């Protein structure tokens, strides 16, 4: 194959994977809207409402290794198509959930969607990591992140405009109603979710068909050059790679703070700082816009000007500064600091992948499953935030992000070097 043909093929593959990352973003960042929406529609407290994030992200922990096994059978392309179909099934579960206003059924739909996302992520992240030189992997993943976060900006602005329309007036009206009248109003509110999720299911199935018939090539993730094969000749398990294990914990904590930055900010603005719902709705988009800025900086600077490890160090320090600023300021400034955590978070995910997988060789697939399982941090850390919010208030609950960023900083400075 000529260099031009190879470059063209790689570019097409990056575009296809970019579309998938757009889907990841659109579905995942809808949680920022679903949390306040379902909190009202199902009469939930803060802790209960964050089971939306739990149901979405715990599926990564449960399904990561099964997803790796599926991909061994199907290959990357068919596995991605299957993941999209599973996500469509999860979207359709929202229809009976809305009709019956059953929170457990909503959570089931989110878990099924998360299962499909786990399969997609298990294929797409290692795929884009090994699609070119390992030194520029963070740059490629940053490009994917831009696709992800553009979708994340659109999700709350489009679906959020439907689900949270006139929510302040709806909540005020609900406070004056009792009995059958209140139930009828809640049923009407619950029905808002049906049409958007029907459309989502149709789009996901259509994309699955397009992926199946696409030119996306299979790639080999287990190849080792001679020096790597020699270094790994006595290795029998991924547990013999400290950089992977430490990176897995970094990923767990990172996803937790990323979800907190995106999914709590609307509730914090509205209930914690008294900002109107329509204005509060914008803050998740600010978070994701900040992430896009960070990704753009990453694509320009990594690895030409700074290394992946140095970018991760800067991210950890910035996260600590913004987290403390959010806790010790008030009003719009405090909420904006939470949104600006998106800038601190932007290159963390792209940098952890290559630093954690460096030198894994034939262990790459199972190692990738560890990093996918770590996405369950998005299930656990926000629940901790929700529990703290009920006990100490929405603002003081943000103390939970500080030790997370401290550990990310440790992994960037030292943890990834341990062999």
mmCIF file of C-alpha atoms in Angstrom:
data_model
loop_
_atom_site.group_PDB
_atom_site.id
_atom_site.type_symbol
_atom_site.label_atom_id
_atom_site.label_comp_id
_atom_site.label_asym_id
_atom_site.label_seq_id
_atom_site.Cartn_x
_atom_site.Cartn_y
_atom_site.Cartn_z
ATOM 1 C CA UNK A 1 0.000 0.000 0.000
ATOM 2 C CA UNK A 2 1.345 3.461 -0.920
ATOM 3 C CA UNK A 3 1.849 6.127 1.745
ATOM 4 C CA UNK A 4 -0.977 8.227 0.225
ATOM 5 C CA UNK A 5 -3.385 5.286 0.251
ATOM 6 C CA UNK A 6 -2.417 4.413 3.816
ATOM 7 C CA UNK A 7 -2.905 8.034 4.943
ATOM 8 C CA UNK A 8 -6.274 8.207 3.164
ATOM 9 C CA UNK A 9 -7.407 4.973 4.803
ATOM 10 C CA UNK A 10 -6.309 6.189 8.231
ATOM 11 C CA UNK A 11 -8.151 9.494 7.721
ATOM 12 C CA UNK A 12 -11.370 7.682 6.776
ATOM 13 C CA UNK A 13 -11.048 5.463 9.844
ATOM 14 C CA UNK A 14 -10.549 8.515 12.077
ATOM 15 C CA UNK A 15 -13.690 10.130 10.602
ATOM 16 C CA UNK A 16 -15.761 6.988 11.253
ATOM 17 C CA UNK A 17 -14.494 6.681 14.827
ATOM 18 C CA UNK A 18 -15.130 10.420 15.233
ATOM 19 C CA UNK A 19 -18.812 9.828 14.413
ATOM 20 C CA UNK A 20 -18.927 7.166 17.123
ATOM 21 C CA UNK A 21 -17.360 9.533 19.646
ATOM 22 C CA UNK A 22 -20.048 12.068 18.706
ATOM 23 C CA UNK A 23 -22.652 9.446 19.641
ATOM 24 C CA UNK A 24 -20.847 8.704 22.923
ATOM 25 C CA UNK A 25 -20.999 12.375 23.780
ATOM 26 C CA UNK A 26 -24.612 12.981 22.847
ATOM 27 C CA UNK A 27 -25.953 10.025 24.834
ATOM 28 C CA UNK A 28 -23.603 10.358 27.804
ATOM 29 C CA UNK A 29 -24.004 14.083 28.388
ATOM 30 C CA UNK A 30 -27.784 13.860 28.322
ATOM 31 C CA UNK A 31 -27.394 12.769 31.951
ATOM 32 C CA UNK A 32 -26.833 16.418 32.881
ATOM 33 C CA UNK A 33 -30.404 17.038 31.731
ATOM 34 C CA UNK A 34 -31.893 13.744 32.910
ATOM 35 C CA UNK A 35 -30.701 14.242 36.509
ATOM 36 C CA UNK A 36 -32.733 17.433 37.219
ATOM 37 C CA UNK A 37 -35.552 16.268 34.915
ATOM 38 C CA UNK A 38 -36.054 12.887 36.599
ATOM 39 C CA UNK A 39 -35.464 14.441 40.019
ATOM 40 C CA UNK A 40 -38.642 16.472 39.496
ATOM 41 C CA UNK A 41 -40.651 13.932 37.489
ATOM 42 C CA UNK A 42 -40.008 11.146 40.028
ATOM 43 C CA UNK A 43 -39.858 13.161 43.295
ATOM 44 C CA UNK A 44 -36.216 12.317 44.101
ATOM 45 C CA UNK A 45 -33.616 13.752 46.480
ATOM 46 C CA UNK A 46 -30.046 14.564 45.359
ATOM 47 C CA UNK A 47 -28.641 11.133 46.245
ATOM 48 C CA UNK A 48 -31.445 9.291 44.436
ATOM 49 C CA UNK A 49 -31.180 11.495 41.345
ATOM 50 C CA UNK A 50 -27.490 10.628 40.892
ATOM 51 C CA UNK A 51 -28.411 6.993 40.312
ATOM 52 C CA UNK A 52 -28.906 8.278 36.741
ATOM 53 C CA UNK A 53 -25.116 8.573 36.500
ATOM 54 C CA UNK A 54 -24.665 5.344 38.471
ATOM 55 C CA UNK A 55 -26.826 3.301 36.089
ATOM 56 C CA UNK A 56 -25.048 4.763 33.065
ATOM 57 C CA UNK A 57 -21.510 4.224 34.251
ATOM 58 C CA UNK A 58 -21.664 1.062 36.367
ATOM 59 C CA UNK A 59 -22.395 -0.790 33.123
ATOM 60 C CA UNK A 60 -18.785 -0.143 32.089
ATOM 61 C CA UNK A 61 -17.553 -2.056 35.136
ATOM 62 C CA UNK A 62 -19.986 -4.917 34.600
ATOM 63 C CA UNK A 63 -19.636 -5.186 30.821
ATOM 64 C CA UNK A 64 -16.012 -4.233 30.027
ATOM 65 C CA UNK A 65 -14.523 -7.749 30.105
ATOM 66 C CA UNK A 66 -17.592 -9.338 28.422
ATOM 67 C CA UNK A 67 -17.236 -6.624 25.768
ATOM 68 C CA UNK A 68 -13.614 -7.639 25.169
ATOM 69 C CA UNK A 69 -14.757 -11.240 24.728
ATOM 70 C CA UNK A 70 -17.450 -10.132 22.270
ATOM 71 C CA UNK A 71 -14.897 -8.159 20.264
ATOM 72 C CA UNK A 72 -12.641 -11.214 20.071
ATOM 73 C CA UNK A 73 -15.534 -13.020 18.370
ATOM 74 C CA UNK A 74 -16.915 -10.214 16.199
ATOM 75 C CA UNK A 75 -13.926 -7.989 15.462
ATOM 76 C CA UNK A 76 -14.015 -4.233 15.894
ATOM 77 C CA UNK A 77 -16.426 -3.250 13.111
ATOM 78 C CA UNK A 78 -19.221 -5.729 13.846
ATOM 79 C CA UNK A 79 -18.750 -5.095 17.559
ATOM 80 C CA UNK A 80 -19.292 -1.364 17.079
ATOM 81 C CA UNK A 81 -22.457 -2.018 15.096
ATOM 82 C CA UNK A 82 -23.737 -4.349 17.802
ATOM 83 C CA UNK A 83 -23.007 -1.705 20.442
ATOM 84 C CA UNK A 84 -25.142 0.828 18.568
ATOM 85 C CA UNK A 85 -28.050 -1.632 18.363
ATOM 86 C CA UNK A 86 -27.842 -2.318 22.115
ATOM 87 C CA UNK A 87 -27.917 1.438 22.745
ATOM 88 C CA UNK A 88 -31.060 1.693 20.597
ATOM 89 C CA UNK A 89 -32.745 -0.970 22.753
ATOM 90 C CA UNK A 90 -31.861 1.061 25.851
ATOM 91 C CA UNK A 91 -33.396 4.177 24.302
ATOM 92 C CA UNK A 92 -36.639 2.312 23.563
ATOM 93 C CA UNK A 93 -36.919 1.229 27.220
ATOM 94 C CA UNK A 94 -37.494 4.905 28.025
ATOM 95 C CA UNK A 95 -40.914 4.684 26.360
ATOM 96 C CA UNK A 96 -42.574 2.305 28.867
ATOM 97 C CA UNK A 97 -40.557 3.984 31.646
ATOM 98 C CA UNK A 98 -42.112 7.340 30.786
ATOM 99 C CA UNK A 99 -45.593 5.888 30.334
ATOM 100 C CA UNK A 100 -45.505 4.269 33.792
ATOM 101 C CA UNK A 101 -43.264 6.938 35.389
ATOM 102 C CA UNK A 102 -41.139 4.156 36.872
ATOM 103 C CA UNK A 103 -37.692 5.332 37.949
ATOM 104 C CA UNK A 104 -36.276 1.800 38.075
ATOM 105 C CA UNK A 105 -37.254 1.312 34.425
ATOM 106 C CA UNK A 106 -35.536 4.564 33.442
ATOM 107 C CA UNK A 107 -32.420 3.296 35.204
ATOM 108 C CA UNK A 108 -32.708 -0.015 33.342
ATOM 109 C CA UNK A 109 -32.797 1.827 30.029
ATOM 110 C CA UNK A 110 -29.722 3.820 31.043
ATOM 111 C CA UNK A 111 -27.892 0.627 32.056
ATOM 112 C CA UNK A 112 -28.680 -1.016 28.703
ATOM 113 C CA UNK A 113 -27.489 2.095 26.878
ATOM 114 C CA UNK A 114 -24.355 2.002 28.991
ATOM 115 C CA UNK A 115 -23.838 -1.627 27.988
ATOM 116 C CA UNK A 116 -23.840 -0.609 24.338
ATOM 117 C CA UNK A 117 -21.497 2.274 25.117
ATOM 118 C CA UNK A 118 -19.126 -0.092 26.952
ATOM 119 C CA UNK A 119 -18.918 -2.254 23.838
ATOM 120 C CA UNK A 120 -18.318 0.785 21.630
ATOM 121 C CA UNK A 121 -15.703 2.257 23.961
ATOM 122 C CA UNK A 122 -13.935 -1.105 24.287
ATOM 123 C CA UNK A 123 -13.471 -1.061 20.518
ATOM 124 C CA UNK A 124 -13.009 2.628 19.731
ATOM 125 C CA UNK A 125 -10.468 3.731 22.359
ATOM 126 C CA UNK A 126 -7.777 1.076 21.758
ATOM 127 C CA UNK A 127 -8.516 1.354 18.025
ATOM 128 C CA UNK A 128 -7.724 5.060 17.885
ATOM 129 C CA UNK A 129 -4.780 4.592 20.293
ATOM 130 C CA UNK A 130 -2.948 2.118 18.017
ATOM 131 C CA UNK A 131 -4.060 3.660 14.705
ATOM 132 C CA UNK A 132 -0.815 5.632 14.612
ATOM 133 C CA UNK A 133 2.358 6.300 16.634
ATOM 134 C CA UNK A 134 1.909 5.931 20.412
ATOM 135 C CA UNK A 135 3.620 9.324 20.926
ATOM 136 C CA UNK A 136 0.748 11.114 19.184
ATOM 137 C CA UNK A 137 -2.077 8.974 20.585
ATOM 138 C CA UNK A 138 -3.204 11.750 22.926
ATOM 139 C CA UNK A 139 -3.511 14.043 19.906
ATOM 140 C CA UNK A 140 -5.762 11.565 18.055
ATOM 141 C CA UNK A 141 -7.874 10.949 21.156
ATOM 142 C CA UNK A 142 -8.122 14.731 21.628
ATOM 143 C CA UNK A 143 -9.636 14.978 18.132
ATOM 144 C CA UNK A 144 -12.114 12.293 19.180
ATOM 145 C CA UNK A 145 -12.794 14.299 22.320
ATOM 146 C CA UNK A 146 -13.736 17.329 20.248
ATOM 147 C CA UNK A 147 -16.352 15.207 18.433
ATOM 148 C CA UNK A 148 -17.568 13.897 21.802
ATOM 149 C CA UNK A 149 -17.901 17.294 23.424
ATOM 150 C CA UNK A 150 -19.494 19.060 20.440
ATOM 151 C CA UNK A 151 -22.231 16.441 20.779
ATOM 152 C CA UNK A 152 -22.253 17.055 24.515
ATOM 153 C CA UNK A 153 -22.891 20.758 23.936
ATOM 154 C CA UNK A 154 -25.747 20.005 21.558
ATOM 155 C CA UNK A 155 -27.388 17.391 23.804
ATOM 156 C CA UNK A 156 -28.483 19.651 26.704
ATOM 157 C CA UNK A 157 -29.333 22.509 24.345
ATOM 158 C CA UNK A 158 -31.591 20.363 22.144
ATOM 159 C CA UNK A 159 -33.029 17.600 24.324
ATOM 160 C CA UNK A 160 -32.710 19.802 27.414
ATOM 161 C CA UNK A 161 -34.847 22.469 25.754
ATOM 162 C CA UNK A 162 -37.609 19.842 25.507
ATOM 163 C CA UNK A 163 -37.271 18.102 28.875
ATOM 164 C CA UNK A 164 -36.597 21.191 31.023
ATOM 165 C CA UNK A 165 -38.854 23.647 29.181
ATOM 166 C CA UNK A 166 -40.505 26.039 31.666
ATOM 167 C CA UNK A 167 -39.300 23.789 34.508
ATOM 168 C CA UNK A 168 -39.387 26.600 37.098
ATOM 169 C CA UNK A 169 -43.087 27.191 36.358
ATOM 170 C CA UNK A 170 -43.781 23.444 36.362
ATOM 171 C CA UNK A 171 -42.098 23.024 39.760
ATOM 172 C CA UNK A 172 -43.995 26.025 41.149
ATOM 173 C CA UNK A 173 -47.274 24.558 39.886
ATOM 174 C CA UNK A 174 -46.480 21.123 41.332
ATOM 175 C CA UNK A 175 -45.917 22.669 44.756
ATOM 176 C CA UNK A 176 -49.552 23.843 44.744
ATOM 177 C CA UNK A 177 -51.072 20.532 43.610
ATOM 178 C CA UNK A 178 -51.948 17.360 45.510
ATOM 179 C CA UNK A 179 -53.449 13.949 44.800
ATOM 180 C CA UNK A 180 -54.684 13.089 41.319
ATOM 181 C CA UNK A 181 -54.021 16.566 39.909
ATOM 182 C CA UNK A 182 -50.364 16.397 40.899
ATOM 183 C CA UNK A 183 -49.999 12.874 39.489
ATOM 184 C CA UNK A 184 -51.529 14.006 36.195
ATOM 185 C CA UNK A 185 -49.065 16.917 35.963
ATOM 186 C CA UNK A 186 -46.137 14.583 36.688
ATOM 187 C CA UNK A 187 -47.382 12.145 34.032
ATOM 188 C CA UNK A 188 -47.464 14.990 31.506
ATOM 189 C CA UNK A 189 -43.922 15.970 32.463
ATOM 190 C CA UNK A 190 -42.746 12.357 32.165
ATOM 191 C CA UNK A 191 -44.173 12.021 28.655
ATOM 192 C CA UNK A 192 -41.787 14.705 27.356
ATOM 193 C CA UNK A 193 -38.999 12.132 27.097
ATOM 194 C CA UNK A 194 -40.795 9.727 24.743
ATOM 195 C CA UNK A 195 -40.374 11.326 21.308
ATOM 196 C CA UNK A 196 -36.682 12.318 21.701
ATOM 197 C CA UNK A 197 -35.768 8.751 22.645
ATOM 198 C CA UNK A 198 -37.784 7.218 19.804
ATOM 199 C CA UNK A 199 -35.835 9.426 17.383
ATOM 200 C CA UNK A 200 -32.582 8.473 19.124
ATOM 201 C CA UNK A 201 -33.306 4.757 18.698
ATOM 202 C CA UNK A 202 -33.983 5.195 14.974
ATOM 203 C CA UNK A 203 -30.743 7.157 14.486
ATOM 204 C CA UNK A 204 -28.688 4.567 16.392
ATOM 205 C CA UNK A 205 -30.005 1.672 14.297
ATOM 206 C CA UNK A 206 -29.306 3.646 11.126
ATOM 207 C CA UNK A 207 -25.725 4.268 12.248
ATOM 208 C CA UNK A 208 -25.267 0.594 13.073
ATOM 209 C CA UNK A 209 -26.168 -0.271 9.476
ATOM 210 C CA UNK A 210 -23.770 2.361 8.131
ATOM 211 C CA UNK A 211 -20.912 1.091 10.323
ATOM 212 C CA UNK A 212 -21.541 -2.500 9.249
ATOM 213 C CA UNK A 213 -21.214 -1.578 5.560
ATOM 214 C CA UNK A 214 -18.395 0.945 6.054
ATOM 215 C CA UNK A 215 -14.786 0.573 4.908
ATOM 216 C CA UNK A 216 -13.507 0.538 8.508
ATOM 217 C CA UNK A 217 -10.579 -1.923 8.533
ATOM 218 C CA UNK A 218 -9.736 -4.418 11.258
ATOM 219 C CA UNK A 219 -6.508 -3.672 13.119
ATOM 220 C CA UNK A 220 -4.134 -5.797 15.164
ATOM 221 C CA UNK A 221 -3.726 -4.536 18.720
ATOM 222 C CA UNK A 222 -1.541 -7.372 20.003
ATOM 223 C CA UNK A 223 1.550 -6.999 17.824
ATOM 224 C CA UNK A 224 4.879 -6.507 19.583
ATOM 225 C CA UNK A 225 8.163 -5.387 18.067
ATOM 226 C CA UNK A 226 11.286 -7.346 18.963
ATOM 227 C CA UNK A 227 12.369 -5.116 21.857
ATOM 228 C CA UNK A 228 8.869 -5.088 23.389
ATOM 229 C CA UNK A 229 8.518 -8.851 22.967
ATOM 230 C CA UNK A 230 11.866 -9.308 24.743
ATOM 231 C CA UNK A 231 10.832 -6.990 27.580
ATOM 232 C CA UNK A 232 7.530 -8.831 28.046
ATOM 233 C CA UNK A 233 8.759 -12.398 27.525
ATOM 234 C CA UNK A 234 8.423 -13.298 31.224
ATOM 235 C CA UNK A 235 5.149 -11.450 31.711
ATOM 236 C CA UNK A 236 2.090 -13.646 32.181
ATOM 237 C CA UNK A 237 -0.533 -11.171 33.441
ATOM 238 C CA UNK A 238 -1.608 -7.545 33.180
ATOM 239 C CA UNK A 239 -1.159 -7.381 36.955
ATOM 240 C CA UNK A 240 2.596 -7.280 36.282
ATOM 241 C CA UNK A 241 2.272 -3.780 34.747
ATOM 242 C CA UNK A 242 2.073 -1.160 37.553
ATOM 243 C CA UNK A 243 1.585 1.673 35.059
ATOM 244 C CA UNK A 244 -1.656 0.005 33.939
ATOM 245 C CA UNK A 245 -2.960 -0.567 37.469
ATOM 246 C CA UNK A 246 -2.127 2.955 38.614
ATOM 247 C CA UNK A 247 -3.561 4.312 35.365
ATOM 248 C CA UNK A 248 -6.776 2.379 35.936
ATOM 249 C CA UNK A 249 -7.282 4.136 39.276
ATOM 250 C CA UNK A 250 -6.462 7.475 37.654
ATOM 251 C CA UNK A 251 -9.105 6.768 35.008
ATOM 252 C CA UNK A 252 -11.658 5.810 37.694
ATOM 253 C CA UNK A 253 -11.166 9.078 39.570
ATOM 254 C CA UNK A 254 -10.939 11.161 36.402
ATOM 255 C CA UNK A 255 -14.260 9.950 34.984
ATOM 256 C CA UNK A 256 -15.828 10.629 38.375
ATOM 257 C CA UNK A 257 -14.753 14.281 38.367
ATOM 258 C CA UNK A 258 -15.604 14.679 34.681
ATOM 259 C CA UNK A 259 -19.154 13.473 35.348
ATOM 260 C CA UNK A 260 -19.421 15.727 38.400
ATOM 261 C CA UNK A 261 -18.308 18.752 36.356
ATOM 262 C CA UNK A 262 -20.874 18.086 33.629
ATOM 263 C CA UNK A 263 -23.791 16.442 35.414
ATOM 264 C CA UNK A 264 -24.013 18.377 38.687
ATOM 265 C CA UNK A 265 -23.542 21.888 37.384
ATOM 266 C CA UNK A 266 -27.162 22.479 36.300
ATOM 267 C CA UNK A 267 -28.520 21.314 39.655
ATOM 268 C CA UNK A 268 -25.840 23.300 41.514
ATOM 269 C CA UNK A 269 -26.595 26.473 39.558
ATOM 270 C CA UNK A 270 -30.353 26.096 40.025
ATOM 271 C CA UNK A 271 -30.664 24.761 43.574
ATOM 272 C CA UNK A 272 -27.315 25.749 45.054
ATOM 273 C CA UNK A 273 -26.884 29.283 43.703
ATOM 274 C CA UNK A 274 -30.467 30.265 42.797
ATOM 275 C CA UNK A 275 -29.908 30.667 39.056
ATOM 276 C CA UNK A 276 -33.044 30.284 36.880
ATOM 277 C CA UNK A 277 -33.488 26.936 35.073
ATOM 278 C CA UNK A 278 -33.174 28.377 31.549
ATOM 279 C CA UNK A 279 -29.871 30.053 32.463
ATOM 280 C CA UNK A 280 -28.650 27.059 34.487
ATOM 281 C CA UNK A 281 -29.180 24.841 31.454
ATOM 282 C CA UNK A 282 -26.294 26.613 29.706
ATOM 283 C CA UNK A 283 -23.610 25.614 32.201
ATOM 284 C CA UNK A 284 -23.124 22.034 30.990
ATOM 285 C CA UNK A 285 -22.524 23.475 27.529
ATOM 286 C CA UNK A 286 -19.925 25.799 29.073
ATOM 287 C CA UNK A 287 -18.257 22.747 30.641
ATOM 288 C CA UNK A 288 -18.073 20.986 27.312
ATOM 289 C CA UNK A 289 -17.001 24.115 25.443
ATOM 290 C CA UNK A 290 -14.125 24.421 27.923
ATOM 291 C CA UNK A 291 -13.219 20.805 27.189
ATOM 292 C CA UNK A 292 -13.191 21.510 23.455
ATOM 293 C CA UNK A 293 -10.793 24.412 24.046
ATOM 294 C CA UNK A 294 -8.597 22.031 26.042
ATOM 295 C CA UNK A 295 -8.720 19.407 23.296
ATOM 296 C CA UNK A 296 -7.759 21.998 20.675
ATOM 297 C CA UNK A 297 -4.812 23.054 22.812
ATOM 298 C CA UNK A 298 -3.877 19.383 23.150
ATOM 299 C CA UNK A 299 -3.984 18.721 19.410
ATOM 300 C CA UNK A 300 -1.655 21.673 18.772
ATOM 301 C CA UNK A 301 0.806 21.154 21.632
ATOM 302 C CA UNK A 302 1.033 17.338 22.088
ATOM 303 C CA UNK A 303 3.645 15.962 21.444
ATOM 304 C CA UNK A 304 5.317 18.834 19.570
ATOM 305 C CA UNK A 305 5.661 21.207 22.516
ATOM 306 C CA UNK A 306 4.748 19.220 25.621
ATOM 307 C CA UNK A 307 4.608 15.517 26.412
ATOM 308 C CA UNK A 308 1.455 13.606 27.292
ATOM 309 C CA UNK A 309 2.698 13.317 30.885
ATOM 310 C CA UNK A 310 3.358 17.076 31.190
ATOM 311 C CA UNK A 311 -0.136 17.860 29.839
ATOM 312 C CA UNK A 312 -1.573 15.538 32.489
ATOM 313 C CA UNK A 313 0.404 17.318 35.223
ATOM 314 C CA UNK A 314 -0.976 20.693 34.141
ATOM 315 C CA UNK A 315 -4.490 19.245 34.120
ATOM 316 C CA UNK A 316 -4.178 17.942 37.683
ATOM 317 C CA UNK A 317 -2.920 21.295 39.016
ATOM 318 C CA UNK A 318 -5.639 23.249 37.181
ATOM 319 C CA UNK A 319 -8.333 20.902 38.516
ATOM 320 C CA UNK A 320 -7.204 21.496 42.106
ATOM 321 C CA UNK A 321 -7.193 25.289 41.638
ATOM 322 C CA UNK A 322 -10.644 25.436 40.013
ATOM 323 C CA UNK A 323 -12.162 23.006 42.527
ATOM 324 C CA UNK A 324 -11.001 25.136 45.449
ATOM 325 C CA UNK A 325 -12.169 28.312 43.693
ATOM 326 C CA UNK A 326 -15.667 26.829 43.248
ATOM 327 C CA UNK A 327 -15.848 26.016 46.962
ATOM 328 C CA UNK A 328 -14.649 29.419 48.190
ATOM 329 C CA UNK A 329 -16.552 31.731 45.823
ATOM 330 C CA UNK A 330 -20.294 32.344 45.320
ATOM 331 C CA UNK A 331 -22.920 32.802 42.624
ATOM 332 C CA UNK A 332 -22.115 32.818 38.922
ATOM 333 C CA UNK A 333 -18.339 32.727 39.546
ATOM 334 C CA UNK A 334 -18.584 29.565 41.658
ATOM 335 C CA UNK A 335 -20.758 27.781 39.097
ATOM 336 C CA UNK A 336 -18.478 28.925 36.263
ATOM 337 C CA UNK A 337 -15.475 27.399 38.086
ATOM 338 C CA UNK A 338 -17.250 24.027 38.006
ATOM 339 C CA UNK A 339 -17.877 24.465 34.274
ATOM 340 C CA UNK A 340 -14.243 25.437 33.757
ATOM 341 C CA UNK A 341 -13.204 22.074 35.203
ATOM 342 C CA UNK A 342 -13.901 20.990 31.633
ATOM 343 C CA UNK A 343 -10.656 22.738 30.650
ATOM 344 C CA UNK A 344 -8.754 20.827 33.346
ATOM 345 C CA UNK A 345 -10.375 17.551 32.305
ATOM 346 C CA UNK A 346 -9.892 17.843 28.557
ATOM 347 C CA UNK A 347 -6.616 16.017 27.990
ATOM 348 C CA UNK A 348 -6.759 13.705 31.025
ATOM 349 C CA UNK A 349 -8.589 10.879 29.242
ATOM 350 C CA UNK A 350 -6.421 11.159 26.081
ATOM 351 C CA UNK A 351 -3.219 11.166 28.157
ATOM 352 C CA UNK A 352 -4.095 8.313 30.529
ATOM 353 C CA UNK A 353 -4.761 5.825 27.712
ATOM 354 C CA UNK A 354 -1.291 5.839 26.104
ATOM 355 C CA UNK A 355 0.555 6.236 29.438
ATOM 356 C CA UNK A 356 -1.324 3.293 30.970
ATOM 357 C CA UNK A 357 -1.063 1.083 27.856
ATOM 358 C CA UNK A 358 2.564 1.868 27.064
ATOM 359 C CA UNK A 359 4.556 -1.359 26.801
ATOM 360 C CA UNK A 360 1.573 -3.710 27.173
ATOM 361 C CA UNK A 361 1.982 -5.337 23.749
ATOM 362 C CA UNK A 362 -0.016 -8.560 23.567
ATOM 363 C CA UNK A 363 -1.812 -7.601 26.798
ATOM 364 C CA UNK A 364 -3.344 -4.491 25.203
ATOM 365 C CA UNK A 365 -6.879 -5.842 24.719
ATOM 366 C CA UNK A 366 -7.379 -7.059 28.276
ATOM 367 C CA UNK A 367 -5.590 -3.951 29.580
ATOM 368 C CA UNK A 368 -8.049 -1.804 27.618
ATOM 369 C CA UNK A 369 -10.848 -3.631 29.423
ATOM 370 C CA UNK A 370 -9.383 -2.476 32.732
ATOM 371 C CA UNK A 371 -9.504 1.142 31.568
ATOM 372 C CA UNK A 372 -13.063 0.703 30.310
ATOM 373 C CA UNK A 373 -14.066 -0.813 33.671
ATOM 374 C CA UNK A 374 -12.566 2.254 35.330
ATOM 375 C CA UNK A 375 -15.180 4.419 33.618
ATOM 376 C CA UNK A 376 -17.391 3.133 36.457
ATOM 377 C CA UNK A 377 -15.858 6.016 38.401
ATOM 378 C CA UNK A 378 -18.648 7.998 36.779
ATOM 379 C CA UNK A 379 -21.071 5.831 38.758
ATOM 380 C CA UNK A 380 -19.412 5.920 42.176
ATOM 381 C CA UNK A 381 -17.837 9.370 42.599
ATOM 382 C CA UNK A 382 -21.027 11.330 41.695
ATOM 383 C CA UNK A 383 -22.972 9.218 44.214
ATOM 384 C CA UNK A 384 -20.448 10.293 46.832
ATOM 385 C CA UNK A 385 -21.047 13.882 45.726
ATOM 386 C CA UNK A 386 -24.830 13.404 45.990
ATOM 387 C CA UNK A 387 -24.557 11.964 49.490
ATOM 388 C CA UNK A 388 -22.311 14.823 50.614
ATOM 389 C CA UNK A 389 -24.680 17.323 48.977
ATOM 390 C CA UNK A 390 -27.623 16.037 51.048
ATOM 391 C CA UNK A 391 -25.530 16.215 54.233
ATOM 392 C CA UNK A 392 -23.422 19.353 53.769
ATOM 393 C CA UNK A 393 -24.886 21.237 50.801
ATOM 394 C CA UNK A 394 -24.250 21.229 47.062
ATOM 395 C CA UNK A 395 -21.250 23.553 47.240
ATOM 396 C CA UNK A 396 -19.318 21.867 50.066
ATOM 397 C CA UNK A 397 -19.817 18.506 48.345
ATOM 398 C CA UNK A 398 -17.296 19.624 45.709
ATOM 399 C CA UNK A 399 -14.507 18.850 48.189
ATOM 400 C CA UNK A 400 -14.747 15.322 46.754
ATOM 401 C CA UNK A 401 -12.936 16.413 43.566
ATOM 402 C CA UNK A 402 -9.745 17.639 45.294
ATOM 403 C CA UNK A 403 -8.221 14.231 46.222
ATOM 404 C CA UNK A 404 -9.163 12.966 42.762
ATOM 405 C CA UNK A 405 -7.082 15.642 41.036
ATOM 406 C CA UNK A 406 -4.243 15.116 43.515
ATOM 407 C CA UNK A 407 -4.029 11.456 42.495
ATOM 408 C CA UNK A 408 -4.171 12.347 38.783
ATOM 409 C CA UNK A 409 -1.232 14.672 39.429
ATOM 410 C CA UNK A 410 0.662 11.826 41.141
ATOM 411 C CA UNK A 411 0.080 9.497 38.184
ATOM 412 C CA UNK A 412 1.279 12.190 35.788
ATOM 413 C CA UNK A 413 4.459 12.915 37.759
ATOM 414 C CA UNK A 414 5.466 9.441 38.917
ATOM 415 C CA UNK A 415 2.832 6.717 38.615
ATOM 416 C CA UNK A 416 3.071 6.153 34.862
ATOM 417 C CA UNK A 417 6.837 5.645 35.110
ATOM 418 C CA UNK A 418 6.644 2.690 37.500
ATOM 419 C CA UNK A 419 7.373 -0.574 35.712
#
